[in-house]
Short mmCIF file of C-alpha atoms in Angstrom, two decimals:
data_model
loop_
_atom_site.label_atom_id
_atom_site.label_comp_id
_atom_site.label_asym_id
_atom_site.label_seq_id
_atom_site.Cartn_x
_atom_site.Cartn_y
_atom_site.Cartn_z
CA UNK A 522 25.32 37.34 -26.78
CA UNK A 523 28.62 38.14 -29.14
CA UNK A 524 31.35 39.88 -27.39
CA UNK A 525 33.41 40.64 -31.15
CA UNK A 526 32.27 40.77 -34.39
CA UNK A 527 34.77 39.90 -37.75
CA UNK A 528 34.87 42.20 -39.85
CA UNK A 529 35.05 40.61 -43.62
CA UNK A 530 35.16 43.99 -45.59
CA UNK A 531 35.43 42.02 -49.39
CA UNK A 532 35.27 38.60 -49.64
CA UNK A 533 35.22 37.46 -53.38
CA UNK A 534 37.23 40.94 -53.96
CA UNK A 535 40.74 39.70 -55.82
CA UNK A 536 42.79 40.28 -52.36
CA UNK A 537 46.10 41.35 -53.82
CA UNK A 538 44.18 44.24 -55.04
CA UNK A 539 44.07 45.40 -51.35
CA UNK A 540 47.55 47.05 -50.82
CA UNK A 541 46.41 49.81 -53.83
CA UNK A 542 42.79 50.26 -52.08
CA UNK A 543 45.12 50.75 -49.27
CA UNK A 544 47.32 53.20 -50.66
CA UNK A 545 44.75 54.95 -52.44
CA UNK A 546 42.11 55.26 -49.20
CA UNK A 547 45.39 56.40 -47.35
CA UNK A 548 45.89 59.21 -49.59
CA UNK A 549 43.02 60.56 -49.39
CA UNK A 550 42.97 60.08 -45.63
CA UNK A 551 46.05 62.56 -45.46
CA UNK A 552 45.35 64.85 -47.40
CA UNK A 553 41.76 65.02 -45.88
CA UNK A 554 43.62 65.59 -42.79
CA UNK A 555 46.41 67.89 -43.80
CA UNK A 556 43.49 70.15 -46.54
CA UNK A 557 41.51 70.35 -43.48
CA UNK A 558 44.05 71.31 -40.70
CA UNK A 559 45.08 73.98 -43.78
CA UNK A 560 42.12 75.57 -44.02
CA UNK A 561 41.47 75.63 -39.87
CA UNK A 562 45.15 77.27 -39.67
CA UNK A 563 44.27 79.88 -42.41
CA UNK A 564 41.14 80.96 -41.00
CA UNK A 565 42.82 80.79 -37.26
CA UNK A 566 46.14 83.23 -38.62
CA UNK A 567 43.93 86.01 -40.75
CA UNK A 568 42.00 88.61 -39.26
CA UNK A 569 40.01 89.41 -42.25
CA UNK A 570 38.52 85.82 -42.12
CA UNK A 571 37.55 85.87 -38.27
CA UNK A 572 33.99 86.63 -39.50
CA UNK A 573 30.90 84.04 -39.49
CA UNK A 574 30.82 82.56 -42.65
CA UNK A 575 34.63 81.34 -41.78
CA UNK A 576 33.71 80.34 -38.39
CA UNK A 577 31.42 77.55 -39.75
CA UNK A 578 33.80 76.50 -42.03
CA UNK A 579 36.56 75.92 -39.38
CA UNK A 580 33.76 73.72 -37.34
CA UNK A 581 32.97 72.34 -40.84
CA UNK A 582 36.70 71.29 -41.00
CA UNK A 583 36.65 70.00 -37.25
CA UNK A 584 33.68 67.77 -38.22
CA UNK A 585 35.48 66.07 -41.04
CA UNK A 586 38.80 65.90 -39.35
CA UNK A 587 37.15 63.85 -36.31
CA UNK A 588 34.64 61.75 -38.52
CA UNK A 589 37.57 60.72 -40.54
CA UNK A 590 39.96 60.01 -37.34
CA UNK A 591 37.15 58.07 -35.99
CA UNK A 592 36.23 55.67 -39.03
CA UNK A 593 39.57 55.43 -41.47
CA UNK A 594 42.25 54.78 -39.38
CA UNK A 595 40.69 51.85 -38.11
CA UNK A 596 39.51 50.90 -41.09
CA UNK A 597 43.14 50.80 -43.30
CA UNK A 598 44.45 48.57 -40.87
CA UNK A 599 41.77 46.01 -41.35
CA UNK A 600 42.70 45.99 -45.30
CA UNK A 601 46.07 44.49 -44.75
CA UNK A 602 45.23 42.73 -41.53
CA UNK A 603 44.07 38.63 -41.66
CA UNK A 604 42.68 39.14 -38.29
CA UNK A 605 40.10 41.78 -38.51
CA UNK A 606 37.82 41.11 -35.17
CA UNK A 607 36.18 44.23 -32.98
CA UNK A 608 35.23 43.82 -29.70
CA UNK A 609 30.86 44.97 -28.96
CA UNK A 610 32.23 47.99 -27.42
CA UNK A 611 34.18 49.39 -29.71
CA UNK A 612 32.21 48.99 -32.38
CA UNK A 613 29.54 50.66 -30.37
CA UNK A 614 31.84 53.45 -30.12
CA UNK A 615 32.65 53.43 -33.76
CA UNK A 616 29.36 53.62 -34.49
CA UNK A 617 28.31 56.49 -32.18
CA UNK A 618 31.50 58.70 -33.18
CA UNK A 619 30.38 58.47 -36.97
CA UNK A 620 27.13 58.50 -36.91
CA UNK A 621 27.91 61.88 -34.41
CA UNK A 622 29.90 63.72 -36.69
CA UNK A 623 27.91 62.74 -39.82
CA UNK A 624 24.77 64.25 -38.58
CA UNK A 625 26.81 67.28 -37.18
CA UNK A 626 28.81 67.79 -40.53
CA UNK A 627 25.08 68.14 -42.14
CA UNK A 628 23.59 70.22 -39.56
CA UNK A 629 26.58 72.44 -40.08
CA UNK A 630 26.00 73.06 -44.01
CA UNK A 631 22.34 73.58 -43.04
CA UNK A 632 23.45 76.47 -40.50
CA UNK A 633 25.65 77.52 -43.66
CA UNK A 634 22.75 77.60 -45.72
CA UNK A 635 20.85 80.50 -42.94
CA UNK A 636 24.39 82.30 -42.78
CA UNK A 637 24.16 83.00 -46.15
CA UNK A 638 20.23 83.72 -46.38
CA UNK A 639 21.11 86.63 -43.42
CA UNK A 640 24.33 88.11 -45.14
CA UNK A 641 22.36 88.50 -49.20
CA UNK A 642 19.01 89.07 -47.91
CA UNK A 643 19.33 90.91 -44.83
CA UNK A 644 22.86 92.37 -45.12
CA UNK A 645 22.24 95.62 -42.90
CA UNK A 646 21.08 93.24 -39.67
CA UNK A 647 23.73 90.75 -40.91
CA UNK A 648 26.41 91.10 -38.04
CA UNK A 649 23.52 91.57 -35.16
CA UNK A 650 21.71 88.70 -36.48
CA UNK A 651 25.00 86.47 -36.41
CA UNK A 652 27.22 87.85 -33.84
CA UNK A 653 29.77 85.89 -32.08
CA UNK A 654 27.52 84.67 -29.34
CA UNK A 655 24.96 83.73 -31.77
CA UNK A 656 27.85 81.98 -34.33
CA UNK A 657 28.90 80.05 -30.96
CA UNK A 658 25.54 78.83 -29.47
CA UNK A 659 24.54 77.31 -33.60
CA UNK A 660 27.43 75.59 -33.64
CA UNK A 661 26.98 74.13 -30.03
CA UNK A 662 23.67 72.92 -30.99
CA UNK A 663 24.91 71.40 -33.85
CA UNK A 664 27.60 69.11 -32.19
CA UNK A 665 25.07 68.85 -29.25
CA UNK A 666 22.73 67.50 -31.85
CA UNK A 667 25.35 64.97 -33.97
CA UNK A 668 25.26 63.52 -30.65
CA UNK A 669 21.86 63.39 -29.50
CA UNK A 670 21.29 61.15 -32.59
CA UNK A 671 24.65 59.04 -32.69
CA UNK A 672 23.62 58.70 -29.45
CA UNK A 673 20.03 57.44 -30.02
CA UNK A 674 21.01 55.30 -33.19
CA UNK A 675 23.41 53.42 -31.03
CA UNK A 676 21.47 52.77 -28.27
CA UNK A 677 18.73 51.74 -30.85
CA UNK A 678 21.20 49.14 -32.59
CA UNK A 679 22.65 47.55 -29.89
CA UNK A 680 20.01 47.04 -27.32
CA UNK A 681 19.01 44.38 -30.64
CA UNK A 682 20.23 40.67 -29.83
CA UNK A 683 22.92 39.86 -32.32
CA UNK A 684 22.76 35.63 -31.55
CA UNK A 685 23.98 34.55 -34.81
CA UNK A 686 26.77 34.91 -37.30
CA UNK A 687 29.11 37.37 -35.99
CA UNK A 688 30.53 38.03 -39.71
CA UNK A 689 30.27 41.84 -41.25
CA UNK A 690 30.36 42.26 -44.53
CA UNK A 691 32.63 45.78 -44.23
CA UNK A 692 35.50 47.48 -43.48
CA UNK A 693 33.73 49.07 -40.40
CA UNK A 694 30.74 48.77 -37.82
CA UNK A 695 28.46 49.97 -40.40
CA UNK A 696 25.06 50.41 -39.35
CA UNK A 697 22.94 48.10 -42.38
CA UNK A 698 25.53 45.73 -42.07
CA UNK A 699 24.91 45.57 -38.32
CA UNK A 700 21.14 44.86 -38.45
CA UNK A 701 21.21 42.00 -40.08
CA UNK A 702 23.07 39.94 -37.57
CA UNK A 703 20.29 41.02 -35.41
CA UNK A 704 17.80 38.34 -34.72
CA UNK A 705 14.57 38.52 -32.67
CA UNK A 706 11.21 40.00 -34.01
CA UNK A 707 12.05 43.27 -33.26
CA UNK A 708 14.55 43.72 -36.10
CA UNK A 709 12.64 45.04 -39.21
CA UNK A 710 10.72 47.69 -36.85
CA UNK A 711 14.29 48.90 -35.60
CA UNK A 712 15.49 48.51 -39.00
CA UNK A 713 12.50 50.85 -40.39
CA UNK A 714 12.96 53.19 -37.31
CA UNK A 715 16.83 54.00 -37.71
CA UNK A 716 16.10 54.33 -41.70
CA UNK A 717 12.90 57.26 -40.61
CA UNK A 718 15.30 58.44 -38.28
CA UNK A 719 18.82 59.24 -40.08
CA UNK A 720 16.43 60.17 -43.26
CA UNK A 721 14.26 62.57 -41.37
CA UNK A 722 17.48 64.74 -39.86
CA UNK A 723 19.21 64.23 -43.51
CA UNK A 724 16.10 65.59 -45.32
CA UNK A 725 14.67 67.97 -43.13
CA UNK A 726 18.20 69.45 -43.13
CA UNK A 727 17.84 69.31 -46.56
CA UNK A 728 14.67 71.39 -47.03
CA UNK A 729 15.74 73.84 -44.90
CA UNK A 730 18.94 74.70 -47.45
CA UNK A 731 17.01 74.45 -50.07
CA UNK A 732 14.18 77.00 -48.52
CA UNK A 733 17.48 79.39 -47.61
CA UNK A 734 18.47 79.24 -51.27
CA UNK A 735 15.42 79.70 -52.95
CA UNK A 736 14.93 83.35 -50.70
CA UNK A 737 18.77 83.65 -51.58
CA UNK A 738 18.02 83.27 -55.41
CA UNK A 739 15.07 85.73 -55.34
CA UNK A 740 17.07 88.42 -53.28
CA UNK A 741 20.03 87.89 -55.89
CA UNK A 742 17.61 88.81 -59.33
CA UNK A 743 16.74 91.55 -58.20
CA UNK A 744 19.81 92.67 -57.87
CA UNK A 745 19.89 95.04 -61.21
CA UNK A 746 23.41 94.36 -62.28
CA UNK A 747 24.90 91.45 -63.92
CA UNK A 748 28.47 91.96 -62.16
CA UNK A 749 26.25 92.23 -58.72
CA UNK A 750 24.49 89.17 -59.18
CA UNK A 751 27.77 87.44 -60.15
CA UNK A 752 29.46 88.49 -57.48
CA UNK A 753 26.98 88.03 -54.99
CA UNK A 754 26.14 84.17 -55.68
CA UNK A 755 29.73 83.64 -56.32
CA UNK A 756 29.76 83.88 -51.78
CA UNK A 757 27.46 80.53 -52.07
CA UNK A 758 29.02 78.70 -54.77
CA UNK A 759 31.54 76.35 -52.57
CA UNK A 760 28.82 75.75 -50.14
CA UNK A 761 25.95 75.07 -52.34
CA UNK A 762 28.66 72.53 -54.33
CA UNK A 763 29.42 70.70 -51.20
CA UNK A 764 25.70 70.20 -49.83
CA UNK A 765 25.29 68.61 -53.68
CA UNK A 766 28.48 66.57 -53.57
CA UNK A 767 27.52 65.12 -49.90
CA UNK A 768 23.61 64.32 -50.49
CA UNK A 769 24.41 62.87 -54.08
CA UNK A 770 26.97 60.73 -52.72
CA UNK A 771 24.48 59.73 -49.44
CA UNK A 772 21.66 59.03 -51.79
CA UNK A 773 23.77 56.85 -54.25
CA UNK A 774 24.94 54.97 -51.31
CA UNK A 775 21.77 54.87 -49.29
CA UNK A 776 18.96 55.42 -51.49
CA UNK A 777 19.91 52.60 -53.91
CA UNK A 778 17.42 49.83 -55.12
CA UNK A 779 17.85 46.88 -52.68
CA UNK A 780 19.67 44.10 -54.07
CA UNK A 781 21.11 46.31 -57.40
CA UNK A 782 24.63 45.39 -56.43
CA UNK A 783 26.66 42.39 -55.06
CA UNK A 784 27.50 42.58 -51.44
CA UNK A 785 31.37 43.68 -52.19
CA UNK A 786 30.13 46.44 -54.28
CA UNK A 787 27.90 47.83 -51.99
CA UNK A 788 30.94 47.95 -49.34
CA UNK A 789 33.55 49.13 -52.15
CA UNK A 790 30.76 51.89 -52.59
CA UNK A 791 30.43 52.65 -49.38
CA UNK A 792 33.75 52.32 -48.10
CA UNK A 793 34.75 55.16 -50.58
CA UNK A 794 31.92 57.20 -49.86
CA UNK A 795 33.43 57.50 -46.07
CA UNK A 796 36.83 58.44 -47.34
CA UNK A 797 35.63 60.79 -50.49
CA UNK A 798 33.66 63.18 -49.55
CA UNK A 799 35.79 64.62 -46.63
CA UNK A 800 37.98 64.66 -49.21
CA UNK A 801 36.52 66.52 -51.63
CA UNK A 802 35.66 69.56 -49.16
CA UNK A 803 39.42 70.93 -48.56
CA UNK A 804 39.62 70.93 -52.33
CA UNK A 805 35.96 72.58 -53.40
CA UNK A 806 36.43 75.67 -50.34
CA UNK A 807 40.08 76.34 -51.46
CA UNK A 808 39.43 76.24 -55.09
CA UNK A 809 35.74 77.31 -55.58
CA UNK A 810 36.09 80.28 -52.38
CA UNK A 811 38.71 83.22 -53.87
CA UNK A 812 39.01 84.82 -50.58
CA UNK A 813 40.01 81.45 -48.39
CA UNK A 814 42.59 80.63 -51.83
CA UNK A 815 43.89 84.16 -51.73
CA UNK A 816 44.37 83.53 -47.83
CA UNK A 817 46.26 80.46 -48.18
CA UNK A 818 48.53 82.07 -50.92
CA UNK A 819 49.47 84.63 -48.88
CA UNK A 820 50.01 82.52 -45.57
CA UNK A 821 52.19 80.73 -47.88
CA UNK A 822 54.13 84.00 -49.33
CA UNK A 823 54.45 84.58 -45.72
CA UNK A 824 56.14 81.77 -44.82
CA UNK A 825 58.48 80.50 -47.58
CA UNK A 826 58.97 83.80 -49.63
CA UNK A 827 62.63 85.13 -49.01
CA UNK A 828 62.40 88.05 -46.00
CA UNK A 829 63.73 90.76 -48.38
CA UNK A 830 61.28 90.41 -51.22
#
């Protein structure tokens, strides 16, 4: 039985090209961190955005704040490191932090998908259907359900008998990477079973934002103005762009032929995909949302305007 594994992340990558992967990733990392922490703040400070829709988006934030605390850190270390070994436990505990906040971060656009189904096609029931208590117990079920399955992937993976090679071909304790170490007969039937699993929750999540937005589309044409239907969609526009952004990414990272790509492509790929899309989600909400960008604006008028102007 291993007690460590070594983690190789690229190894016919040109390794002086490592410090600007490093610098790069860590960019990204901060301002994932600091977009994030801005947005949570915002929402937190103004009253006029202590209403559902906002309250998803702060657990939204809290989501990718502790996926990316729990996989990157770790992770830019290793790039300048020459000793890059993890003990069994924690990269069990890698493993079951990422795979828990993954799975909550999509369950969380697929409760954002039924928030906005209530508020365009039943706007009069809108704050019964989703009052606070009701806000509270979806998200609760959504981190208690990121951890129900980081929780049963784990378990899954390592109760497999890893007796050879100890090497992983990544930066982290990723989970394909993992299963191939495994030996035993058992392996391709786990293998198949975590893929049907994480696919399932990923796709059924899916469907169900897709279902919300095709009653969403047919509530908004029948709206009779053009200005109404505008403005109406223009309430779904940063979360429809990040539910495309993270299952375009996910399928160009998972869904790829097998075998399509050397080995240190298929980490550089996914490697970027962990730091990337967290990312990207600061950006598309303060950019693509006018209400959270004319929130931040003023927060920052607030703050750093002169007190007499």
């Amino acid at each position: 039985m291993l007690s460590e594994f070594i983690l190789v992340g690229f190894s016919t990558f040109p390794q002086h090209l490592l410090p600007a992967f490093f610098l790069f990733y860590l960019l990204m990392y901060l301002f994932t961190l600091l977009g994030n922490l801005l947005i949570m703040a915002t929402i937190w400070s103004e009253r006029s955005l202590h209403t559902p829709m906002y309250l998803f988006l702060c657990a939204l934030s809290t989501s990718e704040i502790l996926f990316t605390v729990a996989v990157t850190p770790r992770m830019l270390v290793d790039m300048l490191s020459s000793h890059r070994s993890i003990t069994f436990v924690a990269c069990a505990t890698q493993m079951f932090f990422s795979f828990t906040f993954g799975f909550t971060h999509s369950f969380l656009l697929m409760i954002m998908g039924y928030d906005r189904y209530v508020a365009i096609c039943h706007p009069l029931r809108y704050y019964m259907l989703m009052s606070i208590r009701t806000c509270a117990r979806l998200v609760s079920w959504t981190w208690a359900g990121g951890s129900v399955m980081g929780m049963m992937v784990t378990v899954i993976v390592f109760h497999l008998t890893f007796c050879g090679s100890n090497v992983i071909h990544h930066f982290v304790c990723h989970v394909f990477s993992l299963l191939k170490l495994a030996c035993g007969n058992e392996n391709s039937s786990v293998t198949l079973g975590v893929i049907l699993m994480c696919v399932s929750a990923l796709m059924g999540c899916l469907f169900l934002i897709i279902l919300s937005y095709i009653f969403i589309v047919a509530a908004i044409l029948r709206i009779p103005s053009v200005e109404g239907r505008h403005k109406t969609f223009s309430t779904c526009v940063s979360h429809l762009t990040i539910v495309i952004v993270h299952y375009s990414f996910a399928s160009i990272i998972y869904l790829k032929p097998k075998g399509s790509h050397s080995v240190d492509s298929n980490t550089l790929m996914a490697t970027t995909y962990t730091v990337f899309t967290p990312f990207l989600s600061p950006i598309i909400f303060s950019l693509r949302n006018k209400e959270l960008k004319n929130a931040i604006k003023k927060s920052f008028q607030r703050k750093f305007s002169p007190l007499n102007s």
